[in-house]
């Protein structure tokens, strides 16, 4: 997949850092519409030490967070240029479903779509896929902080 934003660019958009940065690359973005990002899931992820040592599975809350981070980049890019300095905060979640486990070696494809964009908030839907199979889905809300 072609890289639209590499990790260095993602670090400019998101305040998250290791071990909580959960997207490695943005492969497609259409501001105001949709983003596709990816996360390479490796056995070295810190959460696998305890979830679960004998059968490692990526925690569902981190799947949701990965979708939300991709959505955060989309929300940031979808705002007017003069408003882009404001941070994007996760505000709410709804309609979460987990369909299949995500394990080390999987490549997680994260898609987020902008459902509504207002001056102070955004509503998005997210899907996570492994090998084209849907593994998680959710709707979430984000709010924009003030630019400093």
Short mmCIF file of C-alpha atoms in Angstrom, two decimals:
data_model
loop_
_atom_site.label_atom_id
_atom_site.label_comp_id
_atom_site.label_asym_id
_atom_site.label_seq_id
_atom_site.Cartn_x
_atom_site.Cartn_y
_atom_site.Cartn_z
CA UNK A 1 0.00 0.00 0.00
CA UNK A 2 1.19 3.47 -0.83
CA UNK A 3 2.17 5.71 2.08
CA UNK A 4 0.39 9.04 2.28
CA UNK A 5 1.64 9.92 5.79
CA UNK A 6 4.60 8.16 7.33
CA UNK A 7 5.20 7.84 11.06
CA UNK A 8 7.00 11.20 11.26
CA UNK A 9 3.99 12.99 9.81
CA UNK A 10 1.59 11.08 12.07
CA UNK A 11 3.63 12.26 15.07
CA UNK A 12 2.91 15.84 13.95
CA UNK A 13 -0.84 15.17 14.00
CA UNK A 14 -1.25 13.08 17.15
CA UNK A 15 0.07 13.72 20.66
CA UNK A 16 0.39 9.96 21.31
CA UNK A 17 3.81 8.36 21.66
CA UNK A 18 5.14 4.85 22.26
CA UNK A 19 3.65 2.65 23.56
CA UNK A 20 0.30 4.30 22.90
CA UNK A 21 0.67 5.43 19.29
CA UNK A 22 -1.38 2.80 17.46
CA UNK A 23 -1.13 3.75 13.80
CA UNK A 24 2.04 3.26 11.75
CA UNK A 25 1.05 4.73 8.41
CA UNK A 26 -1.78 6.52 6.63
CA UNK A 27 -2.31 4.95 3.21
CA UNK A 28 -5.26 7.04 1.99
CA UNK A 29 -7.06 10.16 3.13
CA UNK A 30 -9.89 12.18 1.69
CA UNK A 31 -10.40 15.11 4.13
CA UNK A 32 -14.02 15.49 5.12
CA UNK A 33 -14.74 11.92 4.07
CA UNK A 34 -12.51 8.95 4.90
CA UNK A 35 -9.08 7.77 6.05
CA UNK A 36 -7.33 4.41 5.78
CA UNK A 37 -4.41 3.72 8.11
CA UNK A 38 -2.51 0.65 9.19
CA UNK A 39 -0.93 -0.84 12.29
CA UNK A 40 1.50 -3.71 12.10
CA UNK A 41 0.79 -5.85 15.17
CA UNK A 42 3.95 -7.46 16.52
CA UNK A 43 4.67 -9.86 19.35
CA UNK A 44 6.81 -7.12 20.94
CA UNK A 45 3.77 -4.97 21.79
CA UNK A 46 3.86 -4.31 25.55
CA UNK A 47 0.22 -5.32 26.10
CA UNK A 48 0.89 -8.90 24.96
CA UNK A 49 2.92 -9.53 28.13
CA UNK A 50 -0.33 -9.67 30.07
CA UNK A 51 -3.07 -10.09 27.44
CA UNK A 52 -2.62 -13.09 27.30
CA UNK A 53 0.88 -14.57 27.71
CA UNK A 54 -0.06 -18.05 26.43
CA UNK A 55 -2.42 -16.83 23.70
CA UNK A 56 -1.71 -13.16 22.83
CA UNK A 57 -4.75 -11.17 21.69
CA UNK A 58 -4.81 -7.40 21.10
CA UNK A 59 -7.15 -5.83 23.68
CA UNK A 60 -10.43 -4.60 22.26
CA UNK A 61 -10.05 -1.19 23.86
CA UNK A 62 -6.81 -0.75 21.90
CA UNK A 63 -8.58 -1.69 18.67
CA UNK A 64 -11.07 1.08 19.41
CA UNK A 65 -8.23 3.47 20.28
CA UNK A 66 -6.45 2.67 17.00
CA UNK A 67 -9.65 3.45 15.05
CA UNK A 68 -10.06 6.65 17.06
CA UNK A 69 -6.47 7.71 16.35
CA UNK A 70 -7.02 7.26 12.62
CA UNK A 71 -10.26 9.23 13.01
CA UNK A 72 -8.36 11.92 14.90
CA UNK A 73 -6.03 12.45 11.94
CA UNK A 74 -9.07 12.61 9.63
CA UNK A 75 -10.88 15.09 11.89
CA UNK A 76 -7.76 17.25 12.14
CA UNK A 77 -7.32 17.27 8.34
CA UNK A 78 -11.02 17.96 7.77
CA UNK A 79 -11.02 21.26 9.65
CA UNK A 80 -10.33 24.66 8.13
CA UNK A 81 -6.61 25.45 7.96
CA UNK A 82 -6.88 28.18 10.62
CA UNK A 83 -8.42 25.69 13.09
CA UNK A 84 -5.89 22.88 12.66
CA UNK A 85 -3.66 23.78 15.61
CA UNK A 86 -6.26 22.58 18.11
CA UNK A 87 -5.86 19.11 19.64
CA UNK A 88 -8.50 16.43 18.99
CA UNK A 89 -9.83 14.58 22.07
CA UNK A 90 -11.73 11.27 22.20
CA UNK A 91 -15.12 12.09 23.72
CA UNK A 92 -17.49 9.16 23.34
CA UNK A 93 -18.07 5.76 21.83
CA UNK A 94 -21.10 3.83 20.68
CA UNK A 95 -22.08 0.68 18.75
CA UNK A 96 -18.82 -1.16 19.45
CA UNK A 97 -18.58 -4.71 18.17
CA UNK A 98 -15.62 -7.08 18.21
CA UNK A 99 -15.83 -9.80 15.59
CA UNK A 100 -12.47 -11.64 15.53
CA UNK A 101 -9.28 -11.61 17.61
CA UNK A 102 -6.22 -9.67 16.44
CA UNK A 103 -2.94 -11.49 17.11
CA UNK A 104 0.78 -10.90 16.58
CA UNK A 105 1.70 -10.89 12.90
CA UNK A 106 -1.59 -9.35 11.79
CA UNK A 107 -1.69 -6.15 9.79
CA UNK A 108 -4.59 -4.07 11.04
CA UNK A 109 -6.26 -1.89 8.41
CA UNK A 110 -8.14 0.95 10.06
CA UNK A 111 -10.83 2.89 8.26
CA UNK A 112 -12.67 5.90 9.65
CA UNK A 113 -15.42 7.93 8.01
CA UNK A 114 -16.51 11.38 9.02
CA UNK A 115 -20.24 11.36 9.73
CA UNK A 116 -20.61 14.93 11.06
CA UNK A 117 -18.21 17.82 11.51
CA UNK A 118 -19.06 20.82 13.65
CA UNK A 119 -16.89 23.65 14.92
CA UNK A 120 -16.36 21.98 18.32
CA UNK A 121 -16.86 18.27 17.61
CA UNK A 122 -16.90 15.47 15.08
CA UNK A 123 -18.75 12.17 14.82
CA UNK A 124 -17.02 9.30 13.03
CA UNK A 125 -17.49 5.63 12.27
CA UNK A 126 -14.60 3.22 12.33
CA UNK A 127 -13.85 -0.27 11.05
CA UNK A 128 -10.81 -2.46 11.62
CA UNK A 129 -9.89 -5.26 9.22
CA UNK A 130 -7.34 -8.08 9.09
CA UNK A 131 -6.98 -9.84 5.73
CA UNK A 132 -10.14 -8.04 4.54
CA UNK A 133 -12.16 -9.55 7.41
CA UNK A 134 -13.93 -7.12 9.72
CA UNK A 135 -12.50 -7.55 13.24
CA UNK A 136 -14.01 -4.50 15.03
CA UNK A 137 -16.34 -1.58 14.43
CA UNK A 138 -17.50 1.46 16.35
CA UNK A 139 -18.89 4.98 16.19
CA UNK A 140 -17.10 7.66 18.14
CA UNK A 141 -17.15 11.34 18.96
CA UNK A 142 -14.23 13.71 19.20
CA UNK A 143 -14.03 17.25 20.49
CA UNK A 144 -11.56 19.94 19.54
CA UNK A 145 -9.51 21.75 22.16
CA UNK A 146 -8.42 25.32 21.75
CA UNK A 147 -5.43 26.13 19.57
CA UNK A 148 -2.45 27.41 21.51
#
